[in-house]
Coordinates of C-alpha atoms in Angstrom, one line a residue:
X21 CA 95.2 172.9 28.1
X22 CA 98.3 171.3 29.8
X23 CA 99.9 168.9 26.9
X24 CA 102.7 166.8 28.0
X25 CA 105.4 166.2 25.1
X26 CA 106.3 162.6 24.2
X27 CA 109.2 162.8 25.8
X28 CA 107.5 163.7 29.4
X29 CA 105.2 160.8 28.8
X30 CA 107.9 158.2 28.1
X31 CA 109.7 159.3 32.0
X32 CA 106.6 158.9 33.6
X33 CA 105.4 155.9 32.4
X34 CA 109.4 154.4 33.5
X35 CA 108.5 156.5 37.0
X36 CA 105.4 154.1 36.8
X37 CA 106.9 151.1 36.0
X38 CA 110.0 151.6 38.5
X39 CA 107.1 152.4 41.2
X40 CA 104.8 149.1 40.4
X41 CA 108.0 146.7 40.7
X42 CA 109.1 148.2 44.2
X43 CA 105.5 147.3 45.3
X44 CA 105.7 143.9 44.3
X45 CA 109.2 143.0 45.6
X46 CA 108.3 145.0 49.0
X47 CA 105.6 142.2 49.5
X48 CA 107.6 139.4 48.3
X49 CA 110.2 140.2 50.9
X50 CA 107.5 141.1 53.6
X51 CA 106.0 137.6 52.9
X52 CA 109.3 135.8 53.0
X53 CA 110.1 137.3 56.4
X54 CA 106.3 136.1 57.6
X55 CA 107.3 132.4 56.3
X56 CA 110.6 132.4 58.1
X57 CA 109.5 133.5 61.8
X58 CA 108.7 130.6 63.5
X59 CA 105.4 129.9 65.3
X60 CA 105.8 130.0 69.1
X61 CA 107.4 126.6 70.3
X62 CA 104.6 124.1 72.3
X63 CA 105.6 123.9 75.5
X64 CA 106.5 120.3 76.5
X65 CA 108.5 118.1 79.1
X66 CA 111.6 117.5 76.9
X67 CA 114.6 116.0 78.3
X68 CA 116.5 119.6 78.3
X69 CA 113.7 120.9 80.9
X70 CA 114.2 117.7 82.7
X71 CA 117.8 118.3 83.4
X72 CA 117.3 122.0 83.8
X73 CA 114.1 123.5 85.5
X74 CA 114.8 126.2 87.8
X75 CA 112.8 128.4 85.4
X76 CA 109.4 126.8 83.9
X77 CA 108.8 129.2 81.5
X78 CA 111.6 129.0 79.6
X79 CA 111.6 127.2 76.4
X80 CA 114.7 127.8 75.1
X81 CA 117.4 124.5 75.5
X82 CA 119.9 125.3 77.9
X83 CA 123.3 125.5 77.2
X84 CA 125.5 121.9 77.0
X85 CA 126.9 122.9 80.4
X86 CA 123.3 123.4 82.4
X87 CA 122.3 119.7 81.8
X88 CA 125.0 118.9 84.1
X89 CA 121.6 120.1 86.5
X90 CA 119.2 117.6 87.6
X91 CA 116.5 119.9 88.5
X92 CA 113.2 118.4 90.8
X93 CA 112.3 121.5 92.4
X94 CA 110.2 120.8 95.7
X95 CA 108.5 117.7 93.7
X96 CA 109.6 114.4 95.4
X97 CA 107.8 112.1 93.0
X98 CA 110.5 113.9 90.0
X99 CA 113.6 113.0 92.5
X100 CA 114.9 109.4 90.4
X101 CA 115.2 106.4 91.9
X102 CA 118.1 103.9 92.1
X103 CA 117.6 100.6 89.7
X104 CA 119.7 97.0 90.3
X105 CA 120.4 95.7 87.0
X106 CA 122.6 92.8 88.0
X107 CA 124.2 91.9 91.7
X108 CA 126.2 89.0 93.5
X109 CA 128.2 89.9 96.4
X110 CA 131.4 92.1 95.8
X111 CA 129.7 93.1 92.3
X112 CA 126.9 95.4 91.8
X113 CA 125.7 97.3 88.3
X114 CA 122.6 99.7 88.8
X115 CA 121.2 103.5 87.3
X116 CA 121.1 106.9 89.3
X117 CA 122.9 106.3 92.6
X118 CA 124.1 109.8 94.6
X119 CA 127.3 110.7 95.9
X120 CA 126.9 113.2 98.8
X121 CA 129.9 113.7 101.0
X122 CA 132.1 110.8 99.9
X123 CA 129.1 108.6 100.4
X124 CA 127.2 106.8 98.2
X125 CA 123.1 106.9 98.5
X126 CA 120.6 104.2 97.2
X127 CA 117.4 106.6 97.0
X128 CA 114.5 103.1 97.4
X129 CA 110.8 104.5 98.7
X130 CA 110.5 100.4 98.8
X131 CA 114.4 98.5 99.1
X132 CA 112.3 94.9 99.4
X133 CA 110.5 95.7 95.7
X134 CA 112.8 97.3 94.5
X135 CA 115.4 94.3 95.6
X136 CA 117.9 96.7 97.2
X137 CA 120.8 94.1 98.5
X138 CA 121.9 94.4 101.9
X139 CA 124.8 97.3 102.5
X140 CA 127.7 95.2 103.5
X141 CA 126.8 92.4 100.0
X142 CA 127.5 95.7 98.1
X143 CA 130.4 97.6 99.3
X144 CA 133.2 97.4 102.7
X145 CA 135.0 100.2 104.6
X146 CA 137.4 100.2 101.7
X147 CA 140.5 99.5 104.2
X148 CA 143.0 97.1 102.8
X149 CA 142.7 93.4 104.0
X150 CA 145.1 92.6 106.7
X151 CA 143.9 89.0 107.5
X152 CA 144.2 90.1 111.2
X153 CA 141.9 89.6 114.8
X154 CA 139.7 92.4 114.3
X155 CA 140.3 93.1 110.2
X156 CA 136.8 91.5 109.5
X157 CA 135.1 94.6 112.0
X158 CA 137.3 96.8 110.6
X159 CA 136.2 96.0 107.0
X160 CA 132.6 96.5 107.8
X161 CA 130.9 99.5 105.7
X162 CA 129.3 102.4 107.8
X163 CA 127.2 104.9 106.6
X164 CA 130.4 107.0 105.6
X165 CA 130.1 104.4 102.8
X166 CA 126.5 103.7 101.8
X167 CA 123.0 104.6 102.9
X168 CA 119.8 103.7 101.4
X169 CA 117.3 106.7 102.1
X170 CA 114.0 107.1 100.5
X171 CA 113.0 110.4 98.2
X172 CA 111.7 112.2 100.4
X173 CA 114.9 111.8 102.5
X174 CA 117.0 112.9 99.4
X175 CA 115.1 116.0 99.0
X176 CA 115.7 117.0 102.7
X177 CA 119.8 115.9 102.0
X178 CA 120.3 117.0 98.5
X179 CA 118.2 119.6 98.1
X180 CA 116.4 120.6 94.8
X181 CA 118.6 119.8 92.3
X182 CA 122.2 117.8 91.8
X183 CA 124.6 117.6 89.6
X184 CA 124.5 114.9 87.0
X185 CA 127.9 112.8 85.9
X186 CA 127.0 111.4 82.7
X187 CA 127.8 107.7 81.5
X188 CA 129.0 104.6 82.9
X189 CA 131.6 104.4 85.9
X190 CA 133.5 101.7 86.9
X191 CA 134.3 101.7 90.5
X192 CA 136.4 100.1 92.5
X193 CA 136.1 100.0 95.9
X194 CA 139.2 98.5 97.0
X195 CA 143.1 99.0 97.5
X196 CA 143.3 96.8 94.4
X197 CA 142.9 97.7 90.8
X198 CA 143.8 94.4 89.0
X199 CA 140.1 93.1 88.7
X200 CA 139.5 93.9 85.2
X201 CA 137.8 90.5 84.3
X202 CA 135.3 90.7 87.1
X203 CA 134.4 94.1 85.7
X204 CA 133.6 93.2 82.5
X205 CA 132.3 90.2 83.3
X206 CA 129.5 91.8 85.3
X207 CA 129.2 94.8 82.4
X208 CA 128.6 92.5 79.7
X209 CA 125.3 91.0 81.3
X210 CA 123.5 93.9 79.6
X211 CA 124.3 92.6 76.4
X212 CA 123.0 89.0 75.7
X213 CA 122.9 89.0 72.1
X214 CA 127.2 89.2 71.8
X215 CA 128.3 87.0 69.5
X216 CA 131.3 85.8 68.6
X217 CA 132.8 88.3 66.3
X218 CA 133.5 90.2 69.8
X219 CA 131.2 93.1 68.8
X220 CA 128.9 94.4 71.1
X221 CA 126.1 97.4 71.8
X222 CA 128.0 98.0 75.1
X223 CA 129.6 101.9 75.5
X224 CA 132.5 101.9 77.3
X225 CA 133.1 103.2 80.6
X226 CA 133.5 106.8 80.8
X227 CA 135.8 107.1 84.5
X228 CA 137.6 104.2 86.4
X229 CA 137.2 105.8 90.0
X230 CA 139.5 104.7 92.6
X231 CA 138.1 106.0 96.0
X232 CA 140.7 104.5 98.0
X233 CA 143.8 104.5 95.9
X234 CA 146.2 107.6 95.4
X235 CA 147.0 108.8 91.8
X236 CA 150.8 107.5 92.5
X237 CA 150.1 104.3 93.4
X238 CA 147.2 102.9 90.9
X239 CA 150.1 102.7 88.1
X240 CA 151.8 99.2 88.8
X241 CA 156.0 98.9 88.4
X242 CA 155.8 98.5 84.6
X243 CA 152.7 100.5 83.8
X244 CA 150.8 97.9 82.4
X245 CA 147.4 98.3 84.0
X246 CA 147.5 102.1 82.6
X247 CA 148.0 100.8 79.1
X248 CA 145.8 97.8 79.0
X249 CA 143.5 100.7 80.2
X250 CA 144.3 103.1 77.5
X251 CA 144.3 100.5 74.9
X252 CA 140.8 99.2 76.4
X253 CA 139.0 102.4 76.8
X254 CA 140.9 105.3 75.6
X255 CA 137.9 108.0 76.4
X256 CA 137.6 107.2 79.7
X257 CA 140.0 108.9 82.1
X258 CA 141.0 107.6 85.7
X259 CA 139.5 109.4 89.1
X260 CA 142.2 108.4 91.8
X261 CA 141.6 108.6 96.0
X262 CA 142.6 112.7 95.4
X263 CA 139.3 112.9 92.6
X264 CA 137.5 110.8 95.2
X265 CA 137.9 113.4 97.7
X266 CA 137.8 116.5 95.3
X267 CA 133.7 115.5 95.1
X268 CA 133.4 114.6 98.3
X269 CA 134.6 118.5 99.9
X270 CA 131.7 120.1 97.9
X271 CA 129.5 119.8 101.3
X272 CA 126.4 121.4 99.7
X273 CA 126.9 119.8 96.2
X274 CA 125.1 116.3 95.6
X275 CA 126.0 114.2 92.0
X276 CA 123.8 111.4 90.6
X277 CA 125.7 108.8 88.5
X278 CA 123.7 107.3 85.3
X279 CA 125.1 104.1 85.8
X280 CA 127.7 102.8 88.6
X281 CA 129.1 99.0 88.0
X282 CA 130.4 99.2 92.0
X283 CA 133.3 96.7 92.8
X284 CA 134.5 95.4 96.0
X285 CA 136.4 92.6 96.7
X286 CA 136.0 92.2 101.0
X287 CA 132.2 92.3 100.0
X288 CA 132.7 89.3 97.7
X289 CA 135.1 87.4 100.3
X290 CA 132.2 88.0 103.3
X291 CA 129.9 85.9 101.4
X292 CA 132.0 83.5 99.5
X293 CA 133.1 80.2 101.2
X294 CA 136.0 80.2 99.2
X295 CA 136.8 83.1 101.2
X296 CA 138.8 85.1 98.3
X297 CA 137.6 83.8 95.1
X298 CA 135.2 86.1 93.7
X299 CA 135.5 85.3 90.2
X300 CA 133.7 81.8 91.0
X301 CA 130.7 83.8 91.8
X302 CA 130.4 85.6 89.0
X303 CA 130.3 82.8 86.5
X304 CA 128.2 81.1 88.6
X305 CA 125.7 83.8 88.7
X306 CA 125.6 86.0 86.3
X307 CA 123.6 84.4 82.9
X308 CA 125.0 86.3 80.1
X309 CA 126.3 85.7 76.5
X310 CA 129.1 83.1 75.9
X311 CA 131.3 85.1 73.7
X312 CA 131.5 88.0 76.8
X313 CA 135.2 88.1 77.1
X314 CA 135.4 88.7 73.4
X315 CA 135.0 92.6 73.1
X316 CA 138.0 92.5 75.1
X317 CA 140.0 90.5 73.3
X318 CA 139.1 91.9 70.0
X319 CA 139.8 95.4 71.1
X320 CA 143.4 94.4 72.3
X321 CA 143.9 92.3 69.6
X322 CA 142.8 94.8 66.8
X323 CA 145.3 97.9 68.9
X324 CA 148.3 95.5 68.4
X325 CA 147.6 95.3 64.4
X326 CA 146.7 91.5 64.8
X327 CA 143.2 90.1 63.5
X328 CA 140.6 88.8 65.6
X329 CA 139.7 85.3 65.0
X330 CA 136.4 85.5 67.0
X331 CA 134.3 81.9 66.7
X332 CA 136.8 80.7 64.6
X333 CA 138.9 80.0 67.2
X334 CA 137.2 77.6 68.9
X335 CA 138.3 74.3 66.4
X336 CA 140.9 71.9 67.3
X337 CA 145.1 73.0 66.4
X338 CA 146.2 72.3 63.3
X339 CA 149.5 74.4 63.5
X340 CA 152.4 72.9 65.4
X341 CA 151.1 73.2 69.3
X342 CA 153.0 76.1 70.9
X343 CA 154.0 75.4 74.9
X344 CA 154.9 78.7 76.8
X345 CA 157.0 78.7 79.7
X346 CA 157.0 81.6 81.4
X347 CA 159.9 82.0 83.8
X348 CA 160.3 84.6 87.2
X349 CA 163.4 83.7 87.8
X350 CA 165.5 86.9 90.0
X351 CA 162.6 88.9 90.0
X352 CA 159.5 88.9 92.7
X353 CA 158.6 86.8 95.8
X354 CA 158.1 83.6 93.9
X355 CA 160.3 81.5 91.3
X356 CA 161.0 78.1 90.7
X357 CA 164.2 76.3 92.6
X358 CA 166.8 77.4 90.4
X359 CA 167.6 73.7 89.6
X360 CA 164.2 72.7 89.3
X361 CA 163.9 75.8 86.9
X362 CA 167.1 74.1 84.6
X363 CA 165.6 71.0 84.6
X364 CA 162.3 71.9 83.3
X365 CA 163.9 73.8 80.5
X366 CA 165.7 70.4 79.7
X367 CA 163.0 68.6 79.5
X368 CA 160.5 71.2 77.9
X369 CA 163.5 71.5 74.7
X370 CA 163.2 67.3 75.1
X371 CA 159.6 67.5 74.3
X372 CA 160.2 69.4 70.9
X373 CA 162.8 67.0 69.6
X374 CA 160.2 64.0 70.4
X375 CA 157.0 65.6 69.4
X376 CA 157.9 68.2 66.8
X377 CA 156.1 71.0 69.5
X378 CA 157.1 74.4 69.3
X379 CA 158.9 75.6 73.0
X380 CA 159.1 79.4 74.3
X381 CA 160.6 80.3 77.2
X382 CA 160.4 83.8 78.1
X383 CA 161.1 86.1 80.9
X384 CA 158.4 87.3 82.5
X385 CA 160.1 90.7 83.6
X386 CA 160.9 91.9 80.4
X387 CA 157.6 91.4 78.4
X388 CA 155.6 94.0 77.5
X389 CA 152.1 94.3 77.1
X390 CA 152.1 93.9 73.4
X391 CA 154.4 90.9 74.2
X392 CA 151.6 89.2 76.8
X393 CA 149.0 89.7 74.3
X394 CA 151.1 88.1 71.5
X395 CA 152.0 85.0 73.7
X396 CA 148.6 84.6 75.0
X397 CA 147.0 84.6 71.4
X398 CA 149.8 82.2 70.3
X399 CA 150.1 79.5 73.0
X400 CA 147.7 76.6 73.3
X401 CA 149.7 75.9 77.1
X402 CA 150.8 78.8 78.9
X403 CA 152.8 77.5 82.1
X404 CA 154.4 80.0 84.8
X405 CA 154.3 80.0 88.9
X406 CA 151.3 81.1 90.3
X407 CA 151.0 85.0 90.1
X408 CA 150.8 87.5 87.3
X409 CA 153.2 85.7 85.2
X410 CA 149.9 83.7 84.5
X411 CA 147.7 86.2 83.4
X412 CA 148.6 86.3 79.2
X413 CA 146.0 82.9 79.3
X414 CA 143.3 86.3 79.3
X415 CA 144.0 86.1 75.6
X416 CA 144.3 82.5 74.6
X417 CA 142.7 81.4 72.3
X418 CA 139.9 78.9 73.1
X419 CA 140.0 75.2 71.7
X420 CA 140.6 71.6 73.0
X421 CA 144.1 72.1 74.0
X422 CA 143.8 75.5 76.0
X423 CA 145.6 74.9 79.0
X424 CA 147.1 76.6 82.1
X425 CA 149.9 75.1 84.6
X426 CA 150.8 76.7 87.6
X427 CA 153.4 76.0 90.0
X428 CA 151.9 76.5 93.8
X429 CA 153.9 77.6 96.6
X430 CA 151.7 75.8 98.9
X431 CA 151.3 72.2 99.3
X432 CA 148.1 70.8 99.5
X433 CA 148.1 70.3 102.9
X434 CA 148.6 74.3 103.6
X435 CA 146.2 76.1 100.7
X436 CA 145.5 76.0 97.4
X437 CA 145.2 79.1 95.4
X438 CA 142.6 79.0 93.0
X439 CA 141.8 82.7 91.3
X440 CA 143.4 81.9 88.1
X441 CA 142.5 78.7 88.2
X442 CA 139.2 80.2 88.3
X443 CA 139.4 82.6 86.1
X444 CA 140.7 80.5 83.2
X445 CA 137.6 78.0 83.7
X446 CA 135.5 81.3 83.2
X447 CA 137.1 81.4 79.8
X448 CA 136.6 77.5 78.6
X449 CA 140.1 77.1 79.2
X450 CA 141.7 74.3 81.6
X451 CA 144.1 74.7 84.7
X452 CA 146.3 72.3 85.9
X453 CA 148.1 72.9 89.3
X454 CA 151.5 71.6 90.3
X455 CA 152.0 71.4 94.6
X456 CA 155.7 70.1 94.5
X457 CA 154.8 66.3 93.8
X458 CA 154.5 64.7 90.4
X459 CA 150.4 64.9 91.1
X460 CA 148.6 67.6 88.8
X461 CA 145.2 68.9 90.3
X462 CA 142.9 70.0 87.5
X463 CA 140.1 72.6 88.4
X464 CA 137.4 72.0 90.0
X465 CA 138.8 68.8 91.1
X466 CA 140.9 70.0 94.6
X467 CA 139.8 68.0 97.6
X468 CA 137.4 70.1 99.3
X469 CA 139.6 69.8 103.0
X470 CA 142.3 71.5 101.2
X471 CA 140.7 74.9 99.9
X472 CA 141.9 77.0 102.7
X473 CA 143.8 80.9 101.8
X474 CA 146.0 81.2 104.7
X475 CA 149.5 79.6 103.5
X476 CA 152.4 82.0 102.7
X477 CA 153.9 82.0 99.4
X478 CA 157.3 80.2 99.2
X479 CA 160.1 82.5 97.4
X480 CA 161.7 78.8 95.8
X481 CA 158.9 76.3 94.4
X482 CA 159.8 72.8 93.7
X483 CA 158.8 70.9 91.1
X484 CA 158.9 67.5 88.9
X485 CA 159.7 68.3 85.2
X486 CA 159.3 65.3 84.1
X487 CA 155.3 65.3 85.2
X488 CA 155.2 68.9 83.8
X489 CA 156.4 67.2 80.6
X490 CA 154.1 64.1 81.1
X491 CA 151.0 66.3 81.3
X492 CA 151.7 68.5 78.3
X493 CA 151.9 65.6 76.1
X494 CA 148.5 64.0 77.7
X495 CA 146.5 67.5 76.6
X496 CA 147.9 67.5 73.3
X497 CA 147.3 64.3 72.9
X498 CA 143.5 64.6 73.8
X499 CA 143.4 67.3 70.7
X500 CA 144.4 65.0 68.3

């Protein structure tokens, strides 16, 4: 008989031991490996197969840079349609629209439901205005510009996929880039519930596209527009004429566009009979919150380190009224008679020994765009001849006293030029206009007879300083 010592029996009951534990961890980890695979994924039309279905049975997301792909196969019913969120002539704001070949395509199975405006309300030829026989022809869009097609018609053109271009563009459609109020104007119609703390749901635009203008020449003299721009929107990078035309050599390669907020100003003029003023229509228009311009302001505002006063703002002055004179004297087409110009000054630094007000006279060459915003926020009248030295009253504060001047090349008799006047009474604010006489036209008041565009600017403007004067004190005095 086999007899096993003690010390035999003590290693094989550790042998046993050692041998039960390994069994019970090699299921522990056998089970923890069960729990962590993953039950096949349900199959089901997520946005990443929308974007990206050149192979159905694939149910793995596809990499960030494949959702670039709008996929639709052979299925025309898939192929997305264009939506109008807001339009007036010369402005238009709608989802999915194509560009194919430098031109843009309104995909509509039914333009009358779907309220499709007519080609040339939306967009022109893009060639500068000349004010020439024959200019209005040659302004006319062709279908180099714009085509509204149906689906089926976009499957045959585009094929069965395109290439998608994510976010809000802004595009203008024009030789001219200085339209920034218009834009947002138009853009902040799909927000109705901005108040007047200048916050808003919005995004902001992702590209500026500028078909028809050449990356040298959308920068003006003193680079303003590119840092309002930068300041404004500093994710969203500008597509000049040379991007334009980069898209438009990919022959076989169609783009859709989430959202387009399309721009153009010969558009605009076609259909306005102010012939040239199509800021008017917008605020005419377009129903939208009142505190719309404020996201601007705020954002400009809040870059320069300076606070936002938002619905505050709108009470009477209580400091000591500021009056801003902004001079062009030497520089550009237009400036005030060089005497006239003294004797303005004179009577301007009168004003502020008799009233107490507080008088600034700058040049208007030498500001920069912090400088514009600081004069705008600070001024309750902001004077200047008629041009860009106007344009700080974009950031005036609004109340009572807010007031424009302009000085007018044109006498009444020849034209009256009216988008700034325009403008400011889109922003609550009042404009006066000066035509060489003591008589001060306030907007909308200009005798209908004499709204004609086709006077040329004057390089000397005369003027009556003492009516300049006059009219200051009569606003401030309707404050008090």
């Amino acid at each position: 008989m086999f007899f096993l010592t003690r010390r035999t029996r003590r290693w094989l009951v550790y042998l046993a031991l050692l041998f039960v534990l390994f069994i019970i961890f090699a299921e522990v980890e056998v089970e923890q490996k069960v729990k962590e695979k993953k039950p096949p994924q349900k199959k089901e039309h997520r946005i990443t197969e929308v974007w990206n279905r050149a192979d159905p049975e694939d149910i793995i997301p596809p990499p960030l840079l494949e959702r670039t792909r709008l996929w639709w196969g052979t299925n025309v019913s898939a192929i997305p349609t264009t939506n109008i969120h807001r339009h007036v002539p010369g402005w238009t704001l709608m989802d999915n629209v194509y560009v194919f070949r430098g031109a843009m395509y309104i995909v509509s199975d039914n333009p009358e439901q779907d309220r499709i405006p007519p080609i040339p309300n939306m967009i022109s030829s893009g060639k500068p205005i000349r004010r020439e026989p024959g200019d209005e022809h040659r302004r006319e869009p062709t279908d180099q510009n714009m085509q509204v097609i149906t689906s089926r018609r976009a499957l045959q053109l585009f094929g069965r996929s395109v290439k998608r271009v994510e976010g809000t563009s802004f595009i203008i459609y024009e030789p001219s880039q200085q339209i920034l109020f218009g834009l947002w104007r138009t853009y902040s119609t799909l927000d109705l519930r901005m108040e007047s703390d200048g916050r808003t749901t919005l995004p902001a635009p992702q590209r500026i596209i500028l078909p028809h203008i050449i990356a040298s020449h959308w920068r003006d003299g003193r680079g303003l527009i590119a840092r309002l721009l930068t300041m404004l929107f500093p994710s969203a990078h500008v597509q000049p004429a040379e991007t334009w035309s980069d898209y438009s050599d990919l022959h076989n390669v169609a783009h859709i566009y989430d959202r387009i907020l399309l721009s153009d100003r010969t558009a605009a003029m076609r259909n306005s009979q102010e012939q040239g003023a199509p800021f008017a229509l917008l605020t005419g228009q377009f129903n939208g919150s009142p505190w719309w311009w404020k996201p601007i302001k705020r954002v400009l505002l809040n870059a320069v380190g300076r606070e936002y006063l938002g619905s505050k703002e709108m009470g009477r002055v209580k400091h000591k009224p500021i009056i801003t004179y902004l001079a062009s004297q030497g520089h550009g087409s237009r400036s005030l008679h060089p005497d006239d110009h003294e004797d303005l000054v004179r009577q301007l630094n009168r004003l502020e020994g008799l009233y107490g007000y507080s008088i600034r006279v700058h040049q208007w060459s030498t500001l920069t765009l912090q400088d514009q915003l600081e004069i705008g926020r600070e001024s309750d009248i902001l004077m200047a001849v008629h041009g860009e030295g106007l344009l700080p009253f974009m950031w005036m504060s609004q109340s009572p006293a807010s007031s424009i001047i302009e000085f007018n090349s044109a006498e009444p008799e020849d034209g009256l030029y009216e988008d700034y006047a325009q403008t400011a009474s889109a922003l609550n604010i009042s404009a006066y206009s000066f035509y060489g006489s003591s008589v001060a036209y306030k907007f909308p008041d200009h005798p209908k007879q004499y709204r004609i565009r086709n006077a040329a600017h004057t390089q000397h403007i005369k003027i009556d300083g003492n009516a300049v004067t006059a009219l200051c004190v009569d606003i401030l005095s309707w404050d008090e």
